[in-house]
Coordinates of C-alpha atoms in Angstrom, one line a residue:
Chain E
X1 CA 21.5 76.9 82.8
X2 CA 18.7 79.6 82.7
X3 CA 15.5 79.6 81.1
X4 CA 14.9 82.6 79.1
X5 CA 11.1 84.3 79.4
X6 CA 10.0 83.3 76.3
X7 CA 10.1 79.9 76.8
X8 CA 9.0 80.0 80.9
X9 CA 5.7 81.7 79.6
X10 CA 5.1 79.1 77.4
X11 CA 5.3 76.0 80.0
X12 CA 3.4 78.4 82.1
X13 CA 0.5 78.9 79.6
X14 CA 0.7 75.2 78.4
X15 CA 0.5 74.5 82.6
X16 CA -2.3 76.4 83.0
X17 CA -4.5 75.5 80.2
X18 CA -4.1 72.1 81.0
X19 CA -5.0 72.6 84.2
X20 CA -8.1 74.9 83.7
X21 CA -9.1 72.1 81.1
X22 CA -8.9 69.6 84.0
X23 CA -10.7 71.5 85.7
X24 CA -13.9 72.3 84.1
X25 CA -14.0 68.4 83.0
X26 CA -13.7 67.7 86.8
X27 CA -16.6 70.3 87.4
X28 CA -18.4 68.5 84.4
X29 CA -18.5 65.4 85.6
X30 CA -19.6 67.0 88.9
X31 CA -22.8 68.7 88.2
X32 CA -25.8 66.7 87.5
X33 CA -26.8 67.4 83.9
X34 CA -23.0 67.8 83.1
X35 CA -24.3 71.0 80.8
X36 CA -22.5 73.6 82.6
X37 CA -20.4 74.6 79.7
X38 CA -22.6 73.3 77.3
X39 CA -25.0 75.8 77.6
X40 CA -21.8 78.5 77.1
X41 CA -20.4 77.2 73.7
X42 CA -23.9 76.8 72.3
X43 CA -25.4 79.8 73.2
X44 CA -28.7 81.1 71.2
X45 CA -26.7 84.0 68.6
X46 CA -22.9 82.6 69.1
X47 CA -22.3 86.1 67.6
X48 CA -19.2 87.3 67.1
X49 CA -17.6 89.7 69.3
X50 CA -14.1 89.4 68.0
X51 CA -13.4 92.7 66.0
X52 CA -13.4 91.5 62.1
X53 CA -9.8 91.5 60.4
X54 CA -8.8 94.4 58.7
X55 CA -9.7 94.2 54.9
X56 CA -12.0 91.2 55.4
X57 CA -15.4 91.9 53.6
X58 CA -19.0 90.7 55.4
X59 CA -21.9 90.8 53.3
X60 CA -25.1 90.9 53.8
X61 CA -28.3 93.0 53.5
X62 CA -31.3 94.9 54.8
X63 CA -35.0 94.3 53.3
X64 CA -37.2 97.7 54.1
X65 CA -40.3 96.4 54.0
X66 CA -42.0 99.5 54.7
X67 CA -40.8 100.8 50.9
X68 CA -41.9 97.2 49.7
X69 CA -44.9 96.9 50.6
X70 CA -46.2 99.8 48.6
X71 CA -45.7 97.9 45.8
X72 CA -47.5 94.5 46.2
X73 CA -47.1 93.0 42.9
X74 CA -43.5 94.2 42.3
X75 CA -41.6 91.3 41.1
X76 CA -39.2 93.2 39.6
X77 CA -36.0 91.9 41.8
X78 CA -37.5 88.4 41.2
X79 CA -37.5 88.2 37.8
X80 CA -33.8 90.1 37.9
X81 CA -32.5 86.8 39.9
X82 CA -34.0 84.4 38.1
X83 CA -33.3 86.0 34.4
X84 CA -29.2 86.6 35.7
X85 CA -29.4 83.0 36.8
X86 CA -31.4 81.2 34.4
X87 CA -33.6 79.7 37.5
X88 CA -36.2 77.8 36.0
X89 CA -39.8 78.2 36.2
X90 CA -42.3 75.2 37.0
X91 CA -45.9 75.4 37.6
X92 CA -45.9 72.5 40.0
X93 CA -45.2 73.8 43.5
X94 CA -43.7 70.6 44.6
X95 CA -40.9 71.1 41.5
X96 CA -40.8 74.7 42.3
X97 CA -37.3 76.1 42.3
X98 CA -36.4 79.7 43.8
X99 CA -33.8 81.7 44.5
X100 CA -35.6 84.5 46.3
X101 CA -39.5 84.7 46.8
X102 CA -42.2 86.3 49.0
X103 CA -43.5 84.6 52.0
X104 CA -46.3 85.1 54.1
X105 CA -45.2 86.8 57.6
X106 CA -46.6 83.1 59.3
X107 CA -43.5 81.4 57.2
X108 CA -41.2 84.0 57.5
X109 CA -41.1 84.9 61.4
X110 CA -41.8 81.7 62.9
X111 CA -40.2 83.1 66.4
X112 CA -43.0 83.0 69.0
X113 CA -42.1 86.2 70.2
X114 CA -43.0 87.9 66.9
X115 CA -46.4 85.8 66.7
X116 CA -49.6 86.6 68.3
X117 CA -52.8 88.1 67.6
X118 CA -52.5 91.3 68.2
X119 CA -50.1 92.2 65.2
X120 CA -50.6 95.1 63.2
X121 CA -53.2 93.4 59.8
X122 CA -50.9 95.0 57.3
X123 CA -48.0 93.0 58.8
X124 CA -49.4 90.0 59.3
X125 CA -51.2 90.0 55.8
X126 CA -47.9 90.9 54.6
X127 CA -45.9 89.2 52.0
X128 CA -42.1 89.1 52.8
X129 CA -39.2 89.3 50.3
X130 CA -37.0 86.0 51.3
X131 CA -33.8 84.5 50.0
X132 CA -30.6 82.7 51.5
X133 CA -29.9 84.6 54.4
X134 CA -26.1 83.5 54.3
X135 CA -25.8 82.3 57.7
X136 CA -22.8 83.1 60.0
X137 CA -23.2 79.5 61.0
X138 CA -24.6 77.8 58.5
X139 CA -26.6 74.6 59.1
X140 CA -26.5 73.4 55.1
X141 CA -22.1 74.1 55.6
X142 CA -22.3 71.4 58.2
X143 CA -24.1 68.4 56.7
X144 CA -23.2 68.8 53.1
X145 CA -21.0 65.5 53.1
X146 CA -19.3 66.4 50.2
X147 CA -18.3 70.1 50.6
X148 CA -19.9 71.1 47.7
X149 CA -21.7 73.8 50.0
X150 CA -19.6 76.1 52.0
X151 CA -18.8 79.5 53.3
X152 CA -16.5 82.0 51.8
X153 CA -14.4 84.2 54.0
X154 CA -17.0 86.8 53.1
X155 CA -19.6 85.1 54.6
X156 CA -21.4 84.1 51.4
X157 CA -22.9 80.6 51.6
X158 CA -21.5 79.5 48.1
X159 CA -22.5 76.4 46.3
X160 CA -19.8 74.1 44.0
X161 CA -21.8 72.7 41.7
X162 CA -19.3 70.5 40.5
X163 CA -19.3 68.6 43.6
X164 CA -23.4 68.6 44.4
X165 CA -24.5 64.5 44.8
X166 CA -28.1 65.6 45.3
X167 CA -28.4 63.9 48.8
X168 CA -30.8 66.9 50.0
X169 CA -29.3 66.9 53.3
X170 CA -28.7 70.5 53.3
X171 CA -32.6 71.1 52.1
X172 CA -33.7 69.4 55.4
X173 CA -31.3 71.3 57.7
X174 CA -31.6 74.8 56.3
X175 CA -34.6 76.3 58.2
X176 CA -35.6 79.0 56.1
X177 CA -36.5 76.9 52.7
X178 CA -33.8 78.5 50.8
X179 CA -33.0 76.0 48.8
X180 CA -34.6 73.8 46.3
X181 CA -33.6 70.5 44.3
X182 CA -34.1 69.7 41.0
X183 CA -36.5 66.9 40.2
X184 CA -36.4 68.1 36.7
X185 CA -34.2 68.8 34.1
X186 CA -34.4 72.4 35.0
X187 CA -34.0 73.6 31.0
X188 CA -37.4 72.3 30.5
X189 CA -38.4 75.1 32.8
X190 CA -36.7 77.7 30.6
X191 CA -38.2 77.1 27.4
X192 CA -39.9 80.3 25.5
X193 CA -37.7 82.2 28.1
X194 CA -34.8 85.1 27.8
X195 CA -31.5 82.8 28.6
X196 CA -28.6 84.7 29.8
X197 CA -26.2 83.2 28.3
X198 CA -23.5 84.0 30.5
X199 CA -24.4 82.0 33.3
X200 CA -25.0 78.1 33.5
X201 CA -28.1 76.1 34.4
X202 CA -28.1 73.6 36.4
X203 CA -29.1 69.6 36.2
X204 CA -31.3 67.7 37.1
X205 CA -30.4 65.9 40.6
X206 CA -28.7 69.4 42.0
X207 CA -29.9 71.4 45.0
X208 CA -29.5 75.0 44.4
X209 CA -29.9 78.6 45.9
X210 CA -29.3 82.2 45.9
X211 CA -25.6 82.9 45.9
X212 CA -25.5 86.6 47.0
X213 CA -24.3 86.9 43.3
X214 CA -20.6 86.5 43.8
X215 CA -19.8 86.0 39.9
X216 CA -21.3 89.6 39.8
X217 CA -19.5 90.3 43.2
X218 CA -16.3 89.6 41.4
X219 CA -17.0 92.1 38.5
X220 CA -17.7 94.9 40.9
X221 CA -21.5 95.1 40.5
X222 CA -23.9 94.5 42.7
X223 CA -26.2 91.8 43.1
X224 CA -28.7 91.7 40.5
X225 CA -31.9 92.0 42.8
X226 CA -30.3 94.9 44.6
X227 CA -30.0 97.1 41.2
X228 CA -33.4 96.0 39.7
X229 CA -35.6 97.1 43.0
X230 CA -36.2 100.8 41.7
X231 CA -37.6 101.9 45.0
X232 CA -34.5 101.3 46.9
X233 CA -36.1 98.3 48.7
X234 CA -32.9 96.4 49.2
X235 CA -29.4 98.0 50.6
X236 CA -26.3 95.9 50.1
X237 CA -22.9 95.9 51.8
X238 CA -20.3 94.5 53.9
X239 CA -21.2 95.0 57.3
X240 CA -17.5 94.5 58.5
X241 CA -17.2 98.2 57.3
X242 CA -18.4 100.8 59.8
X243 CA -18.8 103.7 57.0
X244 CA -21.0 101.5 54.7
X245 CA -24.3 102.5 53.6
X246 CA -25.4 99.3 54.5
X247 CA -24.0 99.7 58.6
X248 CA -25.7 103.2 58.7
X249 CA -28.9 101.7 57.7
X250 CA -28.4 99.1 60.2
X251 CA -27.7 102.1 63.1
X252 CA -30.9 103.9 61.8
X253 CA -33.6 101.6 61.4
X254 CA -34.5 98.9 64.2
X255 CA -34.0 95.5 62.4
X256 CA -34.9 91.8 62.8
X257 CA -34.2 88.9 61.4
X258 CA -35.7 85.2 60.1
X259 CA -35.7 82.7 63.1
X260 CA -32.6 84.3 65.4
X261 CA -33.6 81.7 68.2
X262 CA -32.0 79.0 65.8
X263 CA -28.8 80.3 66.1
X264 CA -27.5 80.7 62.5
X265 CA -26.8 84.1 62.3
X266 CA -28.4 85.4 59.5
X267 CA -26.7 88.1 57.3
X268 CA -30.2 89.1 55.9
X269 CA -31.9 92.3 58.1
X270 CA -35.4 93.5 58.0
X271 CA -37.0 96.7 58.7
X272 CA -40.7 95.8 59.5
Chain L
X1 CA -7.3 12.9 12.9
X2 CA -10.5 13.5 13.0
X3 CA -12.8 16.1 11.9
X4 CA -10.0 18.2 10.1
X5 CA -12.1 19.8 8.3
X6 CA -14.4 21.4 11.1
X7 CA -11.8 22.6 13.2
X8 CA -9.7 24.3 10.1
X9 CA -13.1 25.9 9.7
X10 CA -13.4 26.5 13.2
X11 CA -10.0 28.4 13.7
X12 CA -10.6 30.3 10.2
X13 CA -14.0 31.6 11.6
X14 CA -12.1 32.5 15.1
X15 CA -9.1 34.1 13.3
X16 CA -12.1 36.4 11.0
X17 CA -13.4 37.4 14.2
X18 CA -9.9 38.2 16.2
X19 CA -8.9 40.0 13.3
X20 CA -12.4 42.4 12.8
X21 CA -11.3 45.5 13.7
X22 CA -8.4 45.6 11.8
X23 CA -10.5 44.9 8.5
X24 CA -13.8 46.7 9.4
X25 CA -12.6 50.3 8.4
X26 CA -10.8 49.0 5.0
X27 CA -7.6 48.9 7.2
X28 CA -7.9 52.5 7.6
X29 CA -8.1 54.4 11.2
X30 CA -10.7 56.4 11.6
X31 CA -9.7 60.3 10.1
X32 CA -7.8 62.4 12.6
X33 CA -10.4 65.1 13.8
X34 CA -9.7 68.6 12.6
X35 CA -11.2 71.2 15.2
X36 CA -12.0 74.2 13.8
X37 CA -10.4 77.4 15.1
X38 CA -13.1 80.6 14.2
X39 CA -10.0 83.2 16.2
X40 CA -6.9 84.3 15.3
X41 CA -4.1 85.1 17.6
X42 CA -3.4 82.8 20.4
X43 CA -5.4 80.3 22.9
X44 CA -5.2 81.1 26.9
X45 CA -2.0 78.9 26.6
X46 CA 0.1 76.9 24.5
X47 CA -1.7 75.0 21.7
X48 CA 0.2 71.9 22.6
X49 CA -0.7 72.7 26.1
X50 CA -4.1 73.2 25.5
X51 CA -4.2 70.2 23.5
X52 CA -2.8 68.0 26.2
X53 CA -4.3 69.5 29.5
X54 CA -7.2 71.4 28.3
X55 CA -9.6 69.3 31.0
X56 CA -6.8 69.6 33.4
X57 CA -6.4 73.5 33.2
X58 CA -10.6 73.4 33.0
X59 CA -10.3 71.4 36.5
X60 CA -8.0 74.2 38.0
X61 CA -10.3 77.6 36.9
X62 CA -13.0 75.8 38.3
X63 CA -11.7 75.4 41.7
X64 CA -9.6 78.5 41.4
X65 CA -13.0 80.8 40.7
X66 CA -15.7 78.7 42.8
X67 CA -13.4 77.6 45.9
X68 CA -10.7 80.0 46.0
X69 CA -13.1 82.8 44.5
X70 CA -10.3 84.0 42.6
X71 CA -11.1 84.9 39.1
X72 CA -8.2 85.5 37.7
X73 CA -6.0 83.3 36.3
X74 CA -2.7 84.3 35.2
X75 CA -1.2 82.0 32.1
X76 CA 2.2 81.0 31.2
X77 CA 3.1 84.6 29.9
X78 CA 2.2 86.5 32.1
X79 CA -1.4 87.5 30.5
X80 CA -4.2 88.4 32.9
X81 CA -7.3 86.0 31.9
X82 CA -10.8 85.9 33.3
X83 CA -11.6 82.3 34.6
X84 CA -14.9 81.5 32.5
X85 CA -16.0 78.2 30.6
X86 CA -19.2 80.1 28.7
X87 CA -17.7 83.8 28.7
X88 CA -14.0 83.3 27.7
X89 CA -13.3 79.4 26.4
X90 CA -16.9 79.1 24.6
X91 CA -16.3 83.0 23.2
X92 CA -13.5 82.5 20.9
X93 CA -14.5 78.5 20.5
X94 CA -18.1 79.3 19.8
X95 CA -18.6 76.2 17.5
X96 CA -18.3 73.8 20.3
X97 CA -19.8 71.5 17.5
X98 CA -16.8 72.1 15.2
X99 CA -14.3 72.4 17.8
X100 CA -14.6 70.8 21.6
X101 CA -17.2 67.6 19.9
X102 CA -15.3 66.9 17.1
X103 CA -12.3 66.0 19.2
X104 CA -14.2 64.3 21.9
X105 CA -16.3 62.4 19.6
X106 CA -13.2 61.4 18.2
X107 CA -11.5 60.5 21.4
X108 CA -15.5 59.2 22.8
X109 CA -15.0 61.6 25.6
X110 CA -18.4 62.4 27.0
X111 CA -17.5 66.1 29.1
X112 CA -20.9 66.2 31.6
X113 CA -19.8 69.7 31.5
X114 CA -22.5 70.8 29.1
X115 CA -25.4 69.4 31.2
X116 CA -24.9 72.8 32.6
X117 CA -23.2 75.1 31.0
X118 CA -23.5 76.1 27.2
X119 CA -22.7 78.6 24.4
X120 CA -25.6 81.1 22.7
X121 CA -26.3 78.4 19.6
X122 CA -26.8 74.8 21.7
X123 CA -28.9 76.5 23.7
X124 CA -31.5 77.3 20.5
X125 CA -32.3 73.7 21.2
X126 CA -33.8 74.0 24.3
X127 CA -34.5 77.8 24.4
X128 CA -34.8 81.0 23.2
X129 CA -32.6 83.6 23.6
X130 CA -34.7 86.0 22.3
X131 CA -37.6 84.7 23.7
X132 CA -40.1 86.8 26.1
X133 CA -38.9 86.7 29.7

């Protein structure tokens, strides 16, 4: 009785990875801290190296600050995102909610290595555009204990309201304040205000965020920030496609990005 | 016997109260709601569907468009609909007042549904839609 190749590679690969396995706990156990391979699977970016599959969209987005800060009391894109979405608008800052805002370069760029002194004044005095960076790996995705937070295929950390208890969880692990809760019934913050009437509020009890616009997404526009900035601020695209506009900006401009040391993986790129 | 006369009483006070609801409304039911239909043609499916499932099918476009993000939902025969409580359901029944509430008032359904999402004249209540922005 033979055994065809098929099935000998299999045992054989089976075999191996077992042993390997063995192996490396053996090592494990072994070393002192037992972090050898820890320091591997958690490493700082955890990008992915893996070619994308064909067809598979990425989006995400770069910020030129150098065209926005020309224009220092623009809130044009703001007021886009929170008209589109009927975000409601509180005077308190504790009840505050936002879906993108400008923060102070301080908040922004918390990563030592972008901190000190000596920083150009008009950078450091500089207020930076800021909304859900829709993380690669999202910290929110993990703790929501209801999976009413998640990430789509194309990378856009979405929100099922439906499913939202209120439990903040994802408020304390997201590390770029992108989300806010709503202490309030958040239609009292839209009195006197142009509704659109083609998009829900929300309730009070609910955390919510920018959602890259996906219900625009899946009408073939863009988002509604991106086609209010009149001065070309904010380029949009899926970066899993090598001719976008949004990948040549990318090759042409030296980025950065909020907090990389974290390890999330932001989708959101800045030109400084 | 004894006290006869209390407990006839008695029971005739019990059997009043057992027997309330029947009396209460003249021993008629309550009048079968009439929703008010403002389109012509046909609803995304069935109207005996639509009448029996409504919340389920309402259950299935929301998952379909949020957690699937697939927008389009593809009825019974064959039509291509966009999955939308306020744009498409709320278009054609724009008098949720006449329509969805007078059912679910009916039925003392309380939908959370519109804690969040609304149609153009609820909203007057709490806003402007042609307020300044």
């Amino acid at each position: 009785m033979g055994i065809d190749r098929r099935k000998f590679l299999k045992i054989a690969g089976v075999s191996s990875l077992v042993t390997l396995g063995g192996g490396a706990s053996l090592l494990a156990l072994n070393s002192p801290a037992g972090a050898s391979h820890g320091e591997v699977e958690h490493h700082a970016e955890g990008e992915e190296v893996k070619a994308p599959e064909k067809g598979v969209k990425r989006w995400g987005m770069v910020i030129d600050m150098r065209k926005c800060s020309e224009h220092k009391d623009c809130t044009k894109c703001i007021d886009a995102c929170h008209y589109v979405h009927n975000v409601p608008h509180f005077e308190n800052r504790k009840e505050e909610v936002k879906w993108i805002w400008k923060e102070e370069y301080e908040k922004a760029f918390t990563d030592i290595g972008t901190l000190h002194k000596y920083n150009p004044k008009e950078i450091v005095e500089e207020k930076f555009l800021c909304l859900c960076n829709h993380c690669d790996h999202p910290p929110c995705v993990r703790v929501c204990p209801t999976k009413a937070t998640f990430r789509r295929p194309d990378g856009i950390v979405a929100m099922d309201y439906h499913r939202c208890i209120g439990c903040r969880f994802c408020m304390a692990a997201c590390p770029y304040g992108s989300r806010s809760f709503n202490w309030k019934d958040p239609r009292l913050g839209l009195r006197g205000r142009k509704l659109n009437p083609e998009f829900p509020t929300r309730m009070r009890g609910v955390v919510e965020k920018c959602n890259f616009c996906v219900e625009r997404l899946a009408q073939g526009l863009k988002p509604a920030c991106v086609e209010a900035c009149p001065d070309g601020v904010l380029v949009f695209g899926d970066l899993n496609d090598p001719d976008s506009e949004i990948r040549k900006v990318l090759a042409e401009n030296y980025t950065v990005r909020r907090k990389p040391e974290l390890g999330t993986a932001p989708s959101v790129f800045y030109i400084i | 016997m004894y006290d006869a006369g209390k407990i006839i009483i008695g029971l005739l006070i019990f059997a009043g109260f057992m027997t309330f609801p029947l009396w209460y409304n003249g021993g008629k039911a309550a009048p079968i709601p009439e929703p008010k239909v403002l389109t012509k043609g046909k609803c995304v499916e069935d109207t005996a569907y639509m009448r029996a499932a409504h919340m389920q099918l309402l259950n299935e476009w929301r998952d379909q468009a949020l957690r699937d993000g697939n927008r389009e939902y593809v009825n019974h025969r064959g039509e291509k609909v966009w999955i939308s409580l306020q744009n498409t359901c709320m278009k054609c029944h724009s008098n949720k007042d006449e329509f969805c509430d007078r059912c679910h008032t009916y039925a003392e359904v309380k939908p959370y549904c519109w804690d969040c999402h609304y149609t153009p004249k609820e909203s007057k209540k709490w806003a402007s839609t042609e307020g300044n922005s």
